[in-house]
Amino acid sequence: MEKISVIVPCYNEEKALPLFYEELNKNIKEFPKKATFEILFVNDGSKDNTLNVIKELAKTDNTIKYISFSRNFGKEAAIYAGLENSTGDYVTLMDADLQDPPALLKEMYSSVTDENYDAVGTRRINRKGEPIIRSFFAKLFYKLINKMTSFEMVDGARDYVFMKRNVVDSILSLKEYNRYSKGLFSFVGFDVKWIDYENITRIAGETKWSFWKLTKYALEGITAFSTTPLLISSAIGLLFCLISFLLILIIIFKTLILGDSTSGWPSLVCIIFMVSGIQMFCLGIIGQYLSKTYLEIKKRPLFFIKDTNIRK
Ligand code: UDP
Ligand code: MG
């Protein structure tokens, strides 16, 4: 019998979890084909009652496994912990807030078993219920990153994916510290079927993503998968060398023909400001890569486990 592992990262989800479990369980019971399930909750250092809610659920259902972190390590770490500890032939990642409808599981499962896909990804076709400015920057981000990487990152792709074991193992073999799941999923390749659905708003609780956090996450995605910004900074440097060379020539000839003049100081100050600004900008780009390298090189574990019911 085939086993499906459902991995659910949870951070302060005490309100959403019971609703999520009820909905998931309904779908598991109605699952048309014979498959067993394993539900793996990863408590990412929640400050509310999430862990106790999970433990209560685990008492009534022995397919529930949980891992609880020593503090909040972020969703990426929770995903990694889940993948690493999953035992199913198939693995799926689901948010605890029911934004990833469990009703799609049947279709995802039959796509990999009957249609021979290696993985199924989900994509929301609209961004209903989201601030306009956030949608705008999200679109811009995907345009940018797709220009900079050699593989395609799908706009609107969610973390809700369904994978065969070999895809999971491939993702786990990417040992980087700065993890950007959507990119890793695209990076490993394989035959992926995309399922579209309308954006659903979260059932209870609040989103953990502020605009600032999202911006940082987007920059993370770019630096993790592309070194194009470094190329851009070199190009800007070269361009400014050329411009200054031309300016020097112009000034020499002007002085020879018209004689020396001391005009033009304000423009000089402007140029100094601009050029030093660009220098700082490019240094910043290099700094971004340096800081990522620094974090990689320390080889710190992605998370620490405080409590779990998984026995190895
Ligand atoms: N999450 C997590 N650790 C975090 C932030 C979020 O495990 O530091 C989980 C959260 O509990 C949820 C999922 O990641 O199950 C997605 O989070 P959220 O719904 O806040 O993100 P959004 O859907 O708004 O992008
Ligand atoms: Mg959500």
Tab-separated table of C-alpha atoms and ligand atoms in Angstrom:
chain	number	residue	atom	x	y	z
A	1	MET	CA	0.000	0.000	0.000
A	2	GLU	CA	1.278	3.451	-0.876
A	3	LYS	CA	1.804	6.092	1.747
A	4	ILE	CA	1.311	9.837	1.395
A	5	SER	CA	3.042	12.179	3.848
A	6	VAL	CA	1.329	15.505	4.481
A	7	ILE	CA	3.755	18.057	5.911
A	8	VAL	CA	2.254	21.057	7.685
A	9	PRO	CA	4.497	23.869	8.957
A	10	CYS	CA	2.750	25.653	11.824
A	11	TYR	CA	3.594	28.929	13.476
A	12	ASN	CA	0.957	30.323	15.843
A	13	GLU	CA	-1.852	28.364	14.243
A	14	GLU	CA	-3.904	27.329	17.313
A	15	LYS	CA	-7.073	28.751	15.744
A	16	ALA	CA	-6.603	27.346	12.252
A	17	LEU	CA	-5.290	23.879	13.157
A	18	PRO	CA	-8.497	22.158	14.316
A	19	LEU	CA	-10.340	23.461	11.250
A	20	PHE	CA	-7.482	22.374	9.030
A	21	TYR	CA	-7.368	18.904	10.530
A	22	GLU	CA	-11.113	18.442	10.197
A	23	GLU	CA	-11.037	19.421	6.513
A	24	LEU	CA	-7.967	17.314	5.736
A	25	ASN	CA	-9.415	14.312	7.519
A	26	LYS	CA	-12.666	14.612	5.586
A	27	ASN	CA	-10.683	14.423	2.353
A	28	ILE	CA	-8.545	11.543	3.570
A	29	LYS	CA	-11.657	9.528	4.473
A	30	GLU	CA	-13.137	10.134	1.032
A	31	PHE	CA	-9.886	9.371	-0.746
A	32	PRO	CA	-10.947	7.225	-3.696
A	33	LYS	CA	-7.875	5.079	-4.042
A	34	LYS	CA	-6.227	2.945	-1.462
A	35	ALA	CA	-3.477	4.944	0.144
A	36	THR	CA	-2.444	5.463	3.726
A	37	PHE	CA	-1.631	8.843	5.161
A	38	GLU	CA	0.902	10.273	7.564
A	39	ILE	CA	0.326	13.813	8.836
A	40	LEU	CA	3.503	15.525	9.960
A	41	PHE	CA	3.028	18.788	11.852
A	42	VAL	CA	6.144	20.876	12.267
A	43	ASN	CA	5.671	23.365	15.088
A	44	ASP	CA	8.001	26.203	14.215
A	45	GLY	CA	8.450	27.622	17.737
A	46	SER	CA	4.871	28.875	18.092
A	47	LYS	CA	4.242	31.250	20.974
A	48	ASP	CA	0.610	30.254	21.344
A	49	ASN	CA	-1.037	26.940	22.151
A	50	THR	CA	-0.229	25.284	18.804
A	51	LEU	CA	1.901	22.475	20.231
A	52	ASN	CA	-0.784	21.419	22.714
A	53	VAL	CA	-3.415	21.470	19.986
A	54	ILE	CA	-1.203	19.167	17.906
A	55	LYS	CA	-0.586	16.868	20.884
A	56	GLU	CA	-4.317	16.617	21.560
A	57	LEU	CA	-4.960	15.706	17.930
A	58	ALA	CA	-2.145	13.143	18.029
A	59	LYS	CA	-3.858	11.383	20.955
A	60	THR	CA	-6.884	10.631	18.812
A	61	ASP	CA	-5.103	9.845	15.540
A	62	ASN	CA	-1.977	7.700	15.392
A	63	THR	CA	-1.118	8.796	11.862
A	64	ILE	CA	-0.206	12.189	13.311
A	65	LYS	CA	3.493	12.833	13.852
A	66	TYR	CA	4.925	16.061	15.123
A	67	ILE	CA	8.234	17.827	15.422
A	68	SER	CA	8.550	20.879	17.621
A	69	PHE	CA	11.423	23.332	17.207
A	70	SER	CA	13.309	24.986	20.046
A	71	ARG	CA	12.374	28.398	18.635
A	72	ASN	CA	11.017	29.972	15.430
A	73	PHE	CA	13.345	29.033	12.587
A	74	GLY	CA	11.095	30.023	9.678
A	75	LYS	CA	8.912	28.147	7.238
A	76	GLU	CA	11.832	27.022	5.086
A	77	ALA	CA	13.445	25.240	8.022
A	78	ALA	CA	10.081	23.687	8.919
A	79	ILE	CA	9.695	22.410	5.362
A	80	TYR	CA	13.164	20.880	5.443
A	81	ALA	CA	12.528	19.171	8.773
A	82	GLY	CA	9.266	17.798	7.408
A	83	LEU	CA	10.794	16.466	4.211
A	84	GLU	CA	13.683	14.930	6.104
A	85	ASN	CA	11.390	13.092	8.515
A	86	SER	CA	8.696	12.055	6.068
A	87	THR	CA	8.450	8.368	5.224
A	88	GLY	CA	5.789	8.360	2.489
A	89	ASP	CA	6.170	7.288	-1.124
A	90	TYR	CA	4.629	10.655	-1.908
A	91	VAL	CA	4.996	13.883	0.006
A	92	THR	CA	2.875	17.002	-0.004
A	93	LEU	CA	3.376	20.376	1.715
A	94	MET	CA	0.373	22.228	3.038
A	95	ASP	CA	-0.190	25.453	4.966
A	96	ALA	CA	-2.177	25.174	8.159
A	97	ASP	CA	-4.559	27.981	7.198
A	98	LEU	CA	-6.513	26.079	4.506
A	99	GLN	CA	-5.205	28.336	1.754
A	100	ASP	CA	-4.017	25.096	0.179
A	101	PRO	CA	-7.265	23.170	-0.349
A	102	PRO	CA	-6.965	19.479	0.660
A	103	ALA	CA	-9.664	18.771	-1.937
A	104	LEU	CA	-6.963	19.002	-4.618
A	105	LEU	CA	-5.106	16.005	-3.163
A	106	LYS	CA	-7.054	13.453	-5.213
A	107	GLU	CA	-6.229	15.175	-8.461
A	108	MET	CA	-2.599	15.589	-7.449
A	109	TYR	CA	-2.300	11.955	-6.509
A	110	SER	CA	-3.808	10.683	-9.745
A	111	SER	CA	-1.549	13.016	-11.744
A	112	VAL	CA	1.553	11.302	-10.429
A	113	THR	CA	0.164	7.764	-10.353
A	114	ASP	CA	-1.885	7.675	-13.590
A	115	GLU	CA	-0.403	10.463	-15.716
A	116	ASN	CA	3.186	9.714	-14.830
A	117	TYR	CA	4.168	13.160	-13.643
A	118	ASP	CA	6.955	13.346	-11.062
A	119	ALA	CA	5.431	16.220	-9.187
A	120	VAL	CA	2.437	18.512	-9.102
A	121	GLY	CA	2.646	22.214	-8.302
A	122	THR	CA	-0.183	24.609	-7.587
A	123	ARG	CA	-0.566	28.094	-8.887
A	124	ARG	CA	-3.094	30.692	-7.927
A	125	ILE	CA	-4.543	32.450	-10.909
A	126	ASN	CA	-5.431	35.638	-9.120
A	127	ARG	CA	-4.365	37.475	-6.032
A	128	LYS	CA	-7.843	38.258	-4.731
A	129	GLY	CA	-7.936	39.560	-1.189
A	130	GLU	CA	-4.367	40.792	-1.320
A	131	PRO	CA	-3.219	44.419	-1.137
A	132	ILE	CA	-2.743	45.836	-4.669
A	133	ILE	CA	0.749	47.086	-3.977
A	134	ARG	CA	1.807	43.634	-2.781
A	135	SER	CA	0.501	42.041	-6.004
A	136	PHE	CA	2.331	44.651	-8.051
A	137	PHE	CA	5.678	43.946	-6.408
A	138	ALA	CA	5.116	40.207	-6.572
A	139	LYS	CA	4.595	40.427	-10.351
A	140	LEU	CA	7.676	42.618	-10.692
A	141	PHE	CA	9.684	40.108	-8.681
A	142	TYR	CA	8.773	37.200	-10.947
A	143	LYS	CA	9.570	39.213	-14.064
A	144	LEU	CA	12.970	40.111	-12.649
A	145	ILE	CA	13.955	36.725	-11.323
A	146	ASN	CA	12.947	34.969	-14.541
A	147	LYS	CA	15.239	37.248	-16.497
A	148	MET	CA	18.083	36.342	-14.169
A	149	THR	CA	17.799	32.565	-13.829
A	150	SER	CA	18.243	29.762	-16.318
A	151	PHE	CA	15.103	27.909	-15.232
A	152	GLU	CA	11.558	29.181	-14.902
A	153	MET	CA	10.015	30.328	-11.667
A	154	VAL	CA	6.281	30.216	-12.018
A	155	ASP	CA	4.386	33.368	-11.066
A	156	GLY	CA	1.766	32.658	-8.448
A	157	ALA	CA	3.266	29.280	-7.554
A	158	ARG	CA	2.535	28.255	-3.998
A	159	ASP	CA	4.496	26.006	-1.692
A	160	TYR	CA	1.621	23.508	-1.981
A	161	VAL	CA	3.266	20.740	-4.001
A	162	PHE	CA	2.890	16.981	-4.299
A	163	MET	CA	6.069	15.045	-5.038
A	164	LYS	CA	7.301	11.568	-5.648
A	165	ARG	CA	10.005	10.312	-3.333
A	166	ASN	CA	12.823	10.870	-5.861
A	167	VAL	CA	11.893	14.558	-6.173
A	168	VAL	CA	11.889	14.869	-2.377
A	169	ASP	CA	15.304	13.231	-2.186
A	170	SER	CA	16.637	15.610	-4.836
A	171	ILE	CA	15.417	18.620	-2.882
A	172	LEU	CA	16.877	17.208	0.340
A	173	SER	CA	20.230	16.757	-1.375
A	174	LEU	CA	20.428	20.535	-1.875
A	175	LYS	CA	22.093	21.283	1.416
A	176	GLU	CA	22.203	25.070	1.256
A	177	TYR	CA	21.495	27.128	4.347
A	178	ASN	CA	19.658	29.978	2.597
A	179	ARG	CA	16.694	27.968	1.427
A	180	TYR	CA	14.139	29.296	-0.994
A	181	SER	CA	11.710	26.448	-1.541
A	182	LYS	CA	9.930	27.704	-4.646
A	183	GLY	CA	13.288	28.106	-6.342
A	184	LEU	CA	14.598	24.737	-5.165
A	185	PHE	CA	11.453	23.059	-6.511
A	186	SER	CA	11.944	24.681	-9.938
A	187	PHE	CA	15.684	24.085	-9.821
A	188	VAL	CA	15.501	20.293	-9.499
A	189	GLY	CA	13.400	20.053	-12.668
A	190	PHE	CA	11.416	16.817	-13.345
A	191	ASP	CA	8.033	16.656	-15.069
A	192	VAL	CA	5.767	18.980	-13.168
A	193	LYS	CA	2.063	19.389	-13.736
A	194	TRP	CA	0.611	22.744	-12.690
A	195	ILE	CA	-2.853	22.989	-11.243
A	196	ASP	CA	-4.494	26.414	-11.111
A	197	TYR	CA	-6.933	27.558	-8.492
A	198	GLU	CA	-8.431	30.766	-7.227
A	199	ASN	CA	-6.781	32.416	-4.293
A	200	ILE	CA	-8.438	31.515	-1.005
A	201	THR	CA	-8.081	33.764	2.021
A	202	ARG	CA	-6.796	32.338	5.270
A	203	ILE	CA	-9.433	30.647	7.450
A	204	ALA	CA	-8.324	31.925	10.869
A	205	GLY	CA	-5.402	33.654	12.532
A	206	GLU	CA	-3.104	36.085	10.767
A	207	THR	CA	-0.533	36.007	8.002
A	208	LYS	CA	3.069	35.999	9.204
A	209	TRP	CA	4.277	37.940	6.214
A	210	SER	CA	4.748	41.672	6.502
A	211	PHE	CA	5.707	43.680	3.435
A	212	TRP	CA	9.243	44.036	4.773
A	213	LYS	CA	9.585	40.285	5.366
A	214	LEU	CA	8.372	39.616	1.816
A	215	THR	CA	10.891	42.056	0.368
A	216	LYS	CA	13.695	40.334	2.225
A	217	TYR	CA	12.399	36.977	1.034
A	218	ALA	CA	12.358	38.195	-2.578
A	219	LEU	CA	15.960	39.411	-2.334
A	220	GLU	CA	16.851	36.057	-0.807
A	221	GLY	CA	15.323	34.333	-3.819
A	222	ILE	CA	17.316	36.420	-6.250
A	223	THR	CA	20.671	36.055	-4.516
A	224	ALA	CA	20.088	32.332	-3.967
A	225	PHE	CA	19.557	31.568	-7.646
A	226	SER	CA	21.300	34.214	-9.674
A	227	THR	CA	24.533	36.149	-9.744
A	228	THR	CA	23.203	38.579	-12.355
A	229	PRO	CA	23.135	41.512	-9.876
A	230	LEU	CA	26.924	41.174	-9.598
A	231	LEU	CA	27.153	41.382	-13.365
A	232	ILE	CA	24.922	44.438	-13.349
A	233	SER	CA	27.154	46.169	-10.812
A	234	SER	CA	30.221	45.454	-12.967
A	235	ALA	CA	28.380	46.774	-16.020
A	236	ILE	CA	27.432	49.979	-14.231
A	237	GLY	CA	31.070	50.405	-13.179
A	238	LEU	CA	32.248	49.972	-16.744
A	239	LEU	CA	29.640	52.360	-18.087
A	240	PHE	CA	30.724	55.064	-15.666
A	241	CYS	CA	34.391	54.578	-16.580
A	242	LEU	CA	33.454	55.143	-20.208
A	243	ILE	CA	31.385	58.220	-19.425
A	244	SER	CA	34.145	59.763	-17.321
A	245	PHE	CA	36.684	59.066	-20.062
A	246	LEU	CA	34.502	60.891	-22.574
A	247	LEU	CA	34.023	63.775	-20.135
A	248	ILE	CA	37.780	64.070	-19.630
A	249	LEU	CA	38.300	64.318	-23.375
A	250	ILE	CA	35.581	66.965	-23.668
A	251	ILE	CA	37.066	69.003	-20.811
A	252	ILE	CA	40.606	68.852	-22.260
A	253	PHE	CA	39.450	70.104	-25.630
A	254	LYS	CA	37.189	72.726	-24.105
A	255	THR	CA	40.079	74.062	-21.995
A	256	LEU	CA	42.409	74.130	-24.999
A	257	ILE	CA	39.918	75.997	-27.151
A	258	LEU	CA	38.061	78.227	-24.687
A	259	GLY	CA	40.680	78.557	-21.979
A	260	ASP	CA	40.319	77.601	-18.294
A	261	SER	CA	37.083	78.346	-16.548
A	262	THR	CA	36.011	77.584	-13.007
A	263	SER	CA	32.337	77.199	-13.748
A	264	GLY	CA	30.633	73.877	-13.312
A	265	TRP	CA	31.208	73.232	-9.601
A	266	PRO	CA	27.576	72.483	-8.769
A	267	SER	CA	27.414	69.895	-11.503
A	268	LEU	CA	30.622	68.366	-10.187
A	269	VAL	CA	29.108	67.986	-6.732
A	270	CYS	CA	26.068	66.309	-8.243
A	271	ILE	CA	28.247	63.904	-10.149
A	272	ILE	CA	30.249	63.045	-7.021
A	273	PHE	CA	27.034	62.344	-5.154
A	274	MET	CA	25.670	60.166	-7.895
A	275	VAL	CA	28.839	58.184	-8.478
A	276	SER	CA	29.446	57.548	-4.797
A	277	GLY	CA	25.811	56.494	-4.495
A	278	ILE	CA	26.254	53.996	-7.275
A	279	GLN	CA	29.438	52.753	-5.639
A	280	MET	CA	27.634	52.148	-2.371
A	281	PHE	CA	24.817	50.407	-4.237
A	282	CYS	CA	27.243	48.044	-5.968
A	283	LEU	CA	29.157	47.429	-2.750
A	284	GLY	CA	25.819	46.559	-1.188
A	285	ILE	CA	25.157	43.970	-3.885
A	286	ILE	CA	28.555	42.400	-3.282
A	287	GLY	CA	27.822	42.542	0.433
A	288	GLN	CA	24.609	40.592	-0.090
A	289	TYR	CA	26.477	37.738	-1.716
A	290	LEU	CA	29.247	37.920	0.860
A	291	SER	CA	26.769	37.682	3.717
A	292	LYS	CA	25.076	34.670	2.121
A	293	THR	CA	28.468	33.020	1.662
A	294	TYR	CA	29.251	33.778	5.305
A	295	LEU	CA	26.058	32.077	6.462
A	296	GLU	CA	26.632	29.080	4.203
A	297	ILE	CA	30.180	28.596	5.351
A	298	LYS	CA	29.259	28.373	9.021
A	299	LYS	CA	27.254	25.221	8.244
A	300	ARG	CA	24.888	25.775	11.133
A	301	PRO	CA	21.978	23.358	11.438
A	302	LEU	CA	18.713	24.708	10.010
A	303	PHE	CA	16.772	23.965	13.211
A	304	PHE	CA	16.872	22.322	16.613
A	305	ILE	CA	14.214	19.885	17.737
A	306	LYS	CA	12.858	20.204	21.252
A	307	ASP	CA	10.016	17.723	21.189
A	308	THR	CA	8.762	15.040	18.811
A	309	ASN	CA	6.800	11.791	18.747
A	310	ILE	CA	8.876	10.332	15.920
A	311	ARG	CA	10.997	7.388	16.987
A	312	LYS	CA	13.775	6.463	14.655
B	1	UDP	N1	4.907	29.406	8.979
B	1	UDP	C1	5.941	28.769	9.656
B	1	UDP	N2	6.950	29.525	10.178
B	1	UDP	C2	6.991	30.889	10.044
B	1	UDP	C3	5.947	31.508	9.313
B	1	UDP	C4	4.922	30.741	8.799
B	1	UDP	O1	5.943	27.555	9.797
B	1	UDP	O2	7.938	31.504	10.541
B	1	UDP	C5	3.801	28.601	8.417
B	1	UDP	C6	2.401	29.053	8.821
B	1	UDP	O3	2.011	28.496	10.040
B	1	UDP	C7	1.558	28.561	7.666
B	1	UDP	C8	2.496	28.671	6.485
B	1	UDP	O4	3.820	28.720	7.016
B	1	UDP	O5	1.154	27.220	7.829
B	1	UDP	C9	2.237	29.889	5.628
B	1	UDP	O6	2.229	31.054	6.424
B	1	UDP	P1	1.204	32.243	6.187
B	1	UDP	O7	-0.167	31.704	5.982
B	1	UDP	O8	1.409	33.233	7.273
B	1	UDP	O9	1.751	32.828	4.817
B	1	UDP	P2	0.899	33.355	3.570
B	1	UDP	O10	-0.116	32.275	3.250
B	1	UDP	O11	0.258	34.609	4.027
B	1	UDP	O12	1.901	33.549	2.484
B	2	MG	MG	-1.421	31.542	4.415
